[in-house]
Coordinates of C-alpha atoms and ligand atoms in Angstrom, one line a residue:
X1 CA 58.5 89.6 45.5
X2 CA 60.0 88.0 42.4
X3 CA 59.9 84.1 41.7
X4 CA 62.2 82.5 43.6
X5 CA 64.6 79.7 41.9
X6 CA 63.1 76.2 42.3
X7 CA 64.0 74.3 45.3
X8 CA 63.5 76.9 47.9
X9 CA 62.1 76.3 51.0
X10 CA 58.8 78.4 51.2
X11 CA 60.3 81.1 48.9
X12 CA 57.6 83.7 49.9
X13 CA 57.6 83.5 53.5
X14 CA 61.1 83.3 53.4
X15 CA 61.5 86.6 51.6
X16 CA 58.8 88.2 53.7
X17 CA 60.8 87.0 56.8
X18 CA 64.1 88.1 55.8
X19 CA 62.7 91.3 54.7
X20 CA 61.1 91.7 58.1
X21 CA 64.6 91.3 60.1
X22 CA 66.2 94.1 57.7
X23 CA 63.4 96.4 58.4
X24 CA 63.5 95.8 62.2
X25 CA 67.4 96.5 62.1
X26 CA 66.9 99.6 59.8
X27 CA 67.8 103.1 61.9
X28 CA 66.8 105.4 59.2
X29 CA 70.4 105.7 57.5
X30 CA 72.0 102.3 58.2
X31 CA 71.2 98.9 59.4
X32 CA 72.4 97.6 62.8
X33 CA 73.8 93.8 62.6
X34 CA 71.7 93.0 65.8
X35 CA 69.3 95.2 67.9
X36 CA 70.7 94.2 71.3
X37 CA 74.2 92.8 70.8
X38 CA 75.4 95.2 68.2
X39 CA 73.6 98.3 68.4
X40 CA 75.6 100.4 65.8
X41 CA 76.9 100.4 62.3
X42 CA 79.6 97.8 61.3
X43 CA 81.7 98.0 58.2
X44 CA 81.8 94.6 56.7
X45 CA 78.3 94.0 57.7
X46 CA 76.9 97.1 56.0
X47 CA 78.7 95.8 52.7
X48 CA 76.9 92.2 53.1
X49 CA 73.6 94.1 54.1
X50 CA 73.4 96.4 51.1
X51 CA 74.0 93.4 48.8
X52 CA 70.8 92.1 50.3
X53 CA 68.8 95.3 50.6
X54 CA 69.4 95.9 47.1
X55 CA 66.4 93.4 46.2
X56 CA 64.3 95.3 48.6
X57 CA 65.0 98.8 48.0
X58 CA 68.0 99.8 45.9
X59 CA 67.8 103.3 47.3
X60 CA 68.1 102.0 50.9
X61 CA 71.1 99.9 49.8
X62 CA 72.8 102.9 48.4
X63 CA 72.0 104.7 51.6
X64 CA 73.6 102.0 53.6
X65 CA 77.1 102.4 52.1
X66 CA 76.7 106.0 51.8
X67 CA 76.2 106.3 55.3
X68 CA 79.3 104.2 56.2
X69 CA 81.6 106.2 53.6
X70 CA 80.4 109.6 55.2
X71 CA 82.7 108.4 58.2
X72 CA 85.6 107.8 56.3
X73 CA 88.9 109.0 57.8
X74 CA 90.9 111.4 55.5
X75 CA 94.0 108.8 55.3
X76 CA 91.3 106.5 53.5
X77 CA 90.5 104.0 56.2
X78 CA 86.7 103.0 56.6
X79 CA 86.4 102.4 60.5
X80 CA 85.0 99.1 61.6
X81 CA 82.3 100.9 63.8
X82 CA 80.6 104.2 63.2
X83 CA 78.8 104.9 66.5
X84 CA 75.1 106.0 66.5
X85 CA 75.2 108.9 69.4
X86 CA 71.6 108.0 70.5
X87 CA 72.7 104.6 71.9
X88 CA 73.8 104.7 75.6
X89 CA 77.7 104.2 76.0
X90 CA 77.5 101.2 78.1
X91 CA 75.3 99.2 75.4
X92 CA 78.6 98.1 73.6
X93 CA 82.1 97.7 74.3
X94 CA 84.5 99.3 73.2
X95 CA 82.3 102.4 73.3
X96 CA 83.4 105.9 71.6
X97 CA 85.1 107.1 74.8
X98 CA 87.4 104.1 74.4
X99 CA 88.4 104.7 70.6
X100 CA 88.6 108.6 70.9
X101 CA 88.4 108.8 67.5
X102 CA 87.9 112.5 67.1
X103 CA 90.8 113.2 69.4
X104 CA 93.2 110.3 69.2
X105 CA 92.5 109.8 65.5
X106 CA 93.1 113.5 64.4
X107 CA 96.6 112.9 62.8
X108 CA 95.0 110.2 60.5
X109 CA 92.1 112.3 59.6
X110 CA 89.2 110.8 61.7
X111 CA 86.0 112.7 61.3
X112 CA 85.2 115.4 63.7
X113 CA 81.6 115.1 63.9
X114 CA 80.7 111.4 64.0
X115 CA 82.3 108.9 66.5
X116 CA 84.2 105.9 65.1
X117 CA 86.4 103.1 66.0
X118 CA 90.0 103.2 64.7
X119 CA 90.6 99.8 63.0
X120 CA 89.0 98.4 59.7
X121 CA 87.2 95.4 58.5
X122 CA 87.5 93.5 55.4
X123 CA 86.9 95.6 52.3
X124 CA 83.9 94.3 50.7
X125 CA 82.7 97.5 50.0
X126 CA 83.3 98.1 46.4
X127 CA 81.9 94.6 45.5
X128 CA 78.8 95.7 47.4
X129 CA 78.8 99.0 45.5
X130 CA 78.8 97.4 42.2
X131 CA 76.5 94.8 43.0
X132 CA 74.1 97.6 44.4
X133 CA 74.4 99.6 41.2
X134 CA 73.7 96.5 39.0
X135 CA 70.2 96.0 41.0
X136 CA 69.0 99.5 39.4
X137 CA 71.3 101.2 37.2
X138 CA 68.9 103.8 36.3
X139 CA 68.4 105.0 40.0
X140 CA 72.2 104.7 40.5
X141 CA 73.0 106.8 37.4
X142 CA 70.2 109.1 38.4
X143 CA 71.6 109.8 41.9
X144 CA 75.3 109.7 40.8
X145 CA 75.8 106.8 43.0
X146 CA 78.8 105.3 41.6
X147 CA 80.3 108.6 40.8
X148 CA 80.2 109.7 44.5
X149 CA 81.5 106.5 45.9
X150 CA 84.3 105.6 43.6
X151 CA 86.8 108.3 45.0
X152 CA 86.3 107.1 48.3
X153 CA 86.3 103.4 47.6
X154 CA 89.7 104.2 45.7
X155 CA 91.1 105.9 48.7
X156 CA 90.2 103.2 50.9
X157 CA 91.9 100.5 48.8
X158 CA 94.8 102.9 48.8
X159 CA 95.0 103.1 52.5
X160 CA 95.2 99.4 52.6
X161 CA 97.8 98.9 49.8
X162 CA 100.0 101.6 50.9
X163 CA 99.7 101.9 54.7
X164 CA 99.0 98.3 55.5
X165 CA 101.6 96.0 53.5
X166 CA 103.4 95.5 57.0
X167 CA 105.1 92.5 55.3
X168 CA 106.6 94.1 52.5
X169 CA 105.0 91.4 50.0
X170 CA 102.4 93.4 48.4
X171 CA 99.6 91.8 50.9
X172 CA 97.6 94.0 53.4
X173 CA 98.0 93.1 57.2
X174 CA 95.4 93.3 59.7
X175 CA 96.6 94.8 63.1
X176 CA 93.8 93.3 65.2
X177 CA 91.8 90.2 65.1
X178 CA 88.6 92.4 65.1
X179 CA 89.9 93.8 61.8
X180 CA 89.8 90.4 60.0
X181 CA 86.1 89.8 61.3
X182 CA 86.7 86.5 62.8
X183 CA 87.5 87.6 66.2
X184 CA 88.8 84.5 67.9
X185 CA 89.7 82.2 65.2
X186 CA 92.2 79.8 66.3
X187 CA 94.7 81.4 63.5
X188 CA 95.2 84.4 66.1
X189 CA 96.1 82.3 69.0
X190 CA 99.7 82.1 68.1
X191 CA 100.4 85.8 67.5
X192 CA 98.0 86.6 70.3
X193 CA 100.1 84.6 73.0
X194 CA 102.9 87.3 72.4
X195 CA 100.4 90.1 73.8
X196 CA 99.9 90.9 77.6
X197 CA 96.4 91.0 78.4
X198 CA 94.9 94.3 79.9
X199 CA 93.7 93.6 83.4
X200 CA 90.1 92.0 83.4
X201 CA 89.2 94.9 85.8
X202 CA 90.0 97.7 83.5
X203 CA 87.1 97.2 81.2
X204 CA 83.5 95.8 81.1
X205 CA 82.2 93.5 78.4
X206 CA 78.8 94.3 77.5
X207 CA 78.4 91.6 75.1
X208 CA 77.9 89.2 77.9
X209 CA 74.8 90.9 78.8
X210 CA 73.0 89.4 75.4
X211 CA 75.2 86.3 74.8
X212 CA 75.9 83.2 76.5
X213 CA 79.4 83.0 77.6
X214 CA 80.5 79.7 76.2
X215 CA 79.5 80.9 72.6
X216 CA 81.7 84.0 72.9
X217 CA 85.2 84.8 73.0
X218 CA 87.1 84.2 76.3
X219 CA 88.0 86.9 79.1
X220 CA 91.6 86.2 78.3
X221 CA 90.8 86.9 74.6
X222 CA 89.2 90.2 75.4
X223 CA 92.1 91.3 77.5
X224 CA 94.3 90.8 74.6
X225 CA 91.9 92.6 72.0
X226 CA 91.9 95.5 74.6
X227 CA 95.6 95.7 74.9
X228 CA 96.3 95.9 71.2
X229 CA 93.4 98.4 70.6
X230 CA 94.6 100.7 73.4
X231 CA 98.2 100.6 71.9
X232 CA 97.0 101.4 68.3
X233 CA 95.0 104.2 69.9
X234 CA 97.6 105.8 72.0
X235 CA 100.1 105.6 68.8
X236 CA 97.6 108.0 67.1
X237 CA 96.5 105.1 64.9
X238 CA 99.5 105.2 63.0
X239 CA 100.4 102.0 61.2
X240 CA 103.6 100.0 61.3
X241 CA 105.3 99.1 64.5
X242 CA 102.5 97.3 66.5
X243 CA 102.8 94.1 68.1
X244 CA 100.3 92.0 66.0
X245 CA 100.5 92.1 62.1
X246 CA 99.0 89.3 59.8
X247 CA 98.5 88.6 56.3
X248 CA 95.0 86.9 56.2
X249 CA 93.7 84.9 53.1
X250 CA 90.1 86.0 53.4
X251 CA 90.8 89.9 53.9
X252 CA 93.2 89.9 51.0
X253 CA 90.8 87.9 48.7
X254 CA 88.0 90.3 49.5
X255 CA 90.3 92.9 48.6
X256 CA 91.1 91.4 45.1
X257 CA 87.4 90.9 44.4
X258 CA 86.8 94.5 45.4
X259 CA 89.4 95.5 43.1
X260 CA 87.9 93.9 40.1
X261 CA 84.6 95.6 41.1
X262 CA 86.4 99.0 41.3
X263 CA 87.6 98.3 37.8
X264 CA 83.9 97.7 36.6
X265 CA 82.7 100.8 38.5
X266 CA 85.4 103.1 37.0
X267 CA 84.7 101.4 33.3
X268 CA 81.1 102.4 33.9
X269 CA 82.2 105.9 34.9
X270 CA 84.3 106.0 31.5
X271 CA 87.5 106.1 33.3
X272 CA 90.5 103.5 32.6
X273 CA 90.1 100.1 34.2
X274 CA 93.1 98.1 32.7
X275 CA 95.3 99.0 35.6
X276 CA 93.0 97.8 38.4
X277 CA 92.3 94.7 36.8
X278 CA 96.1 94.2 36.3
X279 CA 96.6 95.1 40.0
X280 CA 94.1 92.4 41.0
X281 CA 95.8 89.9 39.2
X282 CA 99.1 90.7 40.7
X283 CA 97.7 90.5 44.3
X284 CA 96.2 87.2 43.2
X285 CA 99.9 86.0 42.4
X286 CA 101.2 87.7 45.7
X287 CA 98.5 85.8 47.7
X288 CA 99.3 82.5 46.2
X289 CA 102.9 83.0 46.7
X290 CA 102.7 84.1 50.2
X291 CA 99.8 82.3 51.6
X292 CA 99.1 78.9 49.7
X293 CA 100.1 75.4 50.8
X294 CA 99.9 73.1 48.1
X295 CA 100.4 70.4 50.6
X296 CA 97.4 71.1 52.7
X297 CA 95.4 72.3 49.8
X298 CA 94.4 75.6 51.6
X299 CA 95.6 79.2 52.1
X300 CA 97.0 80.1 55.6
X301 CA 97.5 83.2 57.6
X302 CA 101.3 84.8 57.8
X303 CA 102.3 86.0 60.9
X304 CA 104.5 88.6 59.8
X305 CA 106.2 89.2 63.2
X306 CA 106.2 85.5 63.9
X307 CA 109.7 83.6 64.0
X308 CA 110.2 81.6 61.0
X309 CA 111.5 78.9 63.3
X310 CA 108.3 78.8 65.3
X311 CA 106.0 78.2 62.3
X312 CA 108.4 75.8 60.7
X313 CA 108.7 73.5 63.7
X314 CA 104.9 73.6 64.2
X315 CA 101.9 71.5 63.1
X316 CA 103.0 71.9 59.8
X317 CA 105.8 69.4 60.5
X318 CA 108.8 68.5 58.7
X319 CA 109.0 69.3 55.1
X320 CA 108.1 73.3 55.8
X321 CA 111.3 74.1 53.5
X322 CA 109.1 73.2 50.6
X323 CA 106.6 76.0 51.6
X324 CA 107.5 78.7 49.1
X325 CA 106.1 81.4 51.3
X326 CA 108.5 80.6 54.1
X327 CA 111.2 81.1 51.9
X328 CA 114.1 83.7 52.6
X329 CA 113.0 86.9 52.7
X330 CA 109.1 86.3 52.5
X331 CA 109.0 87.4 56.2
X332 CA 107.3 85.9 59.2
X333 CA 105.8 82.2 59.2
X334 CA 102.4 80.6 58.1
X335 CA 100.1 79.8 60.9
X336 CA 99.0 76.3 60.0
X337 CA 95.5 76.5 61.6
X338 CA 92.9 75.4 59.2
X339 CA 90.2 78.3 59.1
X340 CA 87.3 78.8 56.7
X341 CA 89.4 82.2 55.8
X342 CA 91.9 79.9 53.9
X343 CA 89.0 78.7 51.5
X344 CA 87.4 82.0 50.8
X345 CA 89.9 82.8 47.9
X346 CA 87.8 80.4 45.8
X347 CA 85.8 83.5 45.1
X348 CA 88.7 84.9 42.8
X349 CA 88.4 84.7 39.2
X350 CA 92.2 84.4 38.4
X351 CA 93.1 81.5 40.6
X352 CA 95.4 78.8 39.0
X353 CA 93.3 76.1 38.2
X354 CA 94.9 73.5 40.3
X355 CA 94.4 75.9 43.4
X356 CA 90.7 75.9 42.6
X357 CA 90.7 72.0 42.3
X358 CA 92.5 71.6 45.5
X359 CA 90.3 74.2 47.4
X360 CA 87.2 72.3 46.5
X361 CA 88.7 69.1 47.6
X362 CA 89.2 70.6 51.1
X363 CA 86.0 72.1 51.4
X364 CA 84.5 68.6 50.7
X365 CA 87.1 66.5 52.8
X366 CA 87.2 65.7 56.3
X367 CA 88.6 69.1 57.6
X368 CA 85.2 71.0 56.5
X369 CA 83.0 68.0 55.6
X370 CA 80.8 69.8 53.1
X371 CA 78.2 67.7 51.6
X372 CA 79.1 65.1 53.7
X373 CA 79.6 65.4 57.7
X374 CA 78.3 69.2 57.8
X375 CA 75.4 71.2 56.6
X376 CA 77.2 74.5 56.3
X377 CA 80.8 75.4 56.2
X378 CA 82.3 75.5 59.6
X379 CA 84.6 78.4 60.4
X380 CA 87.3 75.9 61.6
X381 CA 88.8 72.6 61.0
X382 CA 86.3 69.8 62.3
X383 CA 89.4 67.8 63.3
X384 CA 91.5 70.8 64.6
X385 CA 92.4 70.6 68.3
X386 CA 90.8 74.1 69.1
X387 CA 87.4 73.1 67.5
X388 CA 84.3 73.9 69.4
X389 CA 81.0 73.7 67.3
X390 CA 79.5 76.7 69.5
X391 CA 82.0 79.0 70.3
X392 CA 81.8 81.9 67.7
X393 CA 84.5 81.7 65.2
X394 CA 86.2 78.4 66.5
X395 CA 83.8 75.9 64.7
X396 CA 80.4 77.6 64.1
X397 CA 79.2 77.8 60.6
X398 CA 78.6 81.6 59.6
X399 CA 76.3 82.9 56.6
X400 CA 78.6 85.2 54.9
X401 CA 81.3 82.8 54.5
X402 CA 79.0 80.3 53.2
X403 CA 77.7 83.2 50.8
X404 CA 81.2 83.8 49.5
X405 CA 82.0 80.1 49.0
X406 CA 78.7 79.4 47.2
X407 CA 79.8 82.5 44.8
X408 CA 83.1 80.7 44.5
X409 CA 81.8 77.4 43.7
X410 CA 79.4 78.8 41.2
X411 CA 82.2 80.8 39.5
X412 CA 84.3 78.1 38.8
X413 CA 81.5 75.7 37.6
X414 CA 81.1 73.5 40.8
X415 CA 77.1 73.7 40.1
X416 CA 76.0 70.9 42.2
X417 CA 77.8 71.9 45.2
X418 CA 76.8 75.5 44.8
X419 CA 73.1 74.5 44.4
X420 CA 73.5 72.2 47.6
X421 CA 75.2 75.0 49.6
X422 CA 72.6 77.6 48.6
X423 CA 69.6 75.4 49.7
X424 CA 71.2 74.6 52.9
X425 CA 71.9 78.3 53.7
X426 CA 68.1 79.2 52.7
X427 CA 66.8 76.3 54.9
X428 CA 69.0 76.8 57.8
X429 CA 68.7 80.5 57.8
X430 CA 65.0 80.2 58.2
X431 CA 65.0 77.3 60.7
X432 CA 67.5 79.3 62.8
X433 CA 65.5 82.4 62.6
X434 CA 68.4 84.3 60.9
X435 CA 70.9 83.3 63.4
X436 CA 74.2 85.0 63.9
X437 CA 75.9 81.7 63.7
X438 CA 75.0 78.2 63.9
X439 CA 76.2 74.5 64.7
X440 CA 77.7 73.4 61.4
X441 CA 76.6 69.7 62.1
X442 CA 73.0 70.3 63.1
X443 CA 72.2 73.9 62.2
X444 CA 71.1 74.9 65.8
X445 CA 71.0 78.7 66.4
X446 CA 73.9 80.2 68.4
X447 CA 74.4 84.0 69.5
X448 CA 71.9 86.5 68.4
X449 CA 68.8 85.8 66.2
X450 CA 67.4 88.1 63.6
X451 CA 71.0 89.2 62.5
X452 CA 71.2 91.4 59.6
X453 CA 73.8 89.7 57.0
X454 CA 72.0 86.3 57.7
X455 CA 68.8 87.8 56.4
X456 CA 70.3 89.8 53.6
X457 CA 72.7 87.1 52.1
X458 CA 69.4 84.8 52.4
X459 CA 67.5 87.4 50.2
X460 CA 70.5 87.4 47.9
X461 CA 70.6 83.9 47.4
X462 CA 66.8 83.6 46.9
X463 CA 67.0 85.9 43.6
Ligands
LIG1 C1 82.5 91.9 68.3 C2 79.0 92.7 63.9 C3 80.6 92.1 64.3 C4 81.1 91.4 62.9 C5 82.3 90.5 63.4 C6 81.9 89.8 64.3 C7 81.7 90.4 65.7 C8 82.1 92.3 67.2 O1 80.3 91.4 65.2 O2 82.7 91.2 65.9 O3 81.7 92.8 69.4 O4 83.0 90.9 68.7 O5 83.0 88.9 64.8 O6 82.5 89.7 62.0 O7 81.4 92.3 62.2 O8 78.0 91.9 63.5

């Protein structure tokens, strides 16, 4: 138990309690996000979990990522869920018999032996692999960890960059709200409104057995999630041509951060890294060109299939013609809902100075209230019409996004803000019993407790 930085609340007991959560959620080869609510392996959860686990057991952290990567499809995609065959089918919906990966996903190269979902989640994995390596380079080299994961991570990025540039501007699109990881964020409301919901009686939600209905997405949301996933599956998980395609700032920023990490991994392995750094810089430029709004001081999602007229006549109001991303040929429309996803690019090293300054201003301003009205960064605009402090990704604060923003603040030299956010994460994590998400004003626990990434990222901030 290494010494914790000064100012941590009871660092030793915090360390012990966070470690106990991860121990309890470990299955032998990977970690479940939550024993009852999410009893399988989730993709971006495992990346965050590995980042924390490296402080307890670098070996286990490597295994966490290796288990996930073993379920990679031949086309390079890393599935968002890897199913545990010993968990009953009705414990989680949608279950393996919904996704039918080994049959419906055959053309895309789904694995034959393990059952997975067919959609993806944000690419935090190369960043995680690099941080895990750094925790114990000797062990990592002895096990050939980076040499084994590098080709898989490279194939994963290739899949995203080549098969998912649905807007044609160099950025990656998600084809389902579950892919971006913030399931019911208000940013999806407009593109989802075009989707006809699957009939409520055609599926049964297992999440409501374990979570309060008012803290979860609605049945109408679920109907649309099911429709989109069904159509993707029935099209053999081929990309392009679906009803939903959105370029999201956090998803793309995490890809860029991971591309920088992949460059470091290449360098460590003695392979050329320059092209990867250059690609990360080009992607950063594309991110700013397509998703940055200088007037609002934040990034927005782009609805690739949205009619430009809708976006331009929306809450953004007049003057949208000044939005460089909506200019002719860019495709689609910006969705002017202020979500935490639009702040996450702060973690990128190559951002223009004025973008960094504006993002920090927005984080501290009335819409997110950091350091003034809120204790942790809310997932959505405090002043937004859809704001609800308890409903999942429509207001509550989540620990992974606060961890990413703490990193961004520190990277860009905003030390006092980073220190304050770090202290708040540690306090609220332990005070909420490592909740899945919390009321951003009070820190009151919502959703599940004993949530893995909350414990893992707390551990990372302690070290
Ligand atoms: C679901 C596991 C996942 C997270 C997502 C979160 C939620 C799954 O749980 O989605 O059934 O709604 O939104 O980000 O990876 O923790």
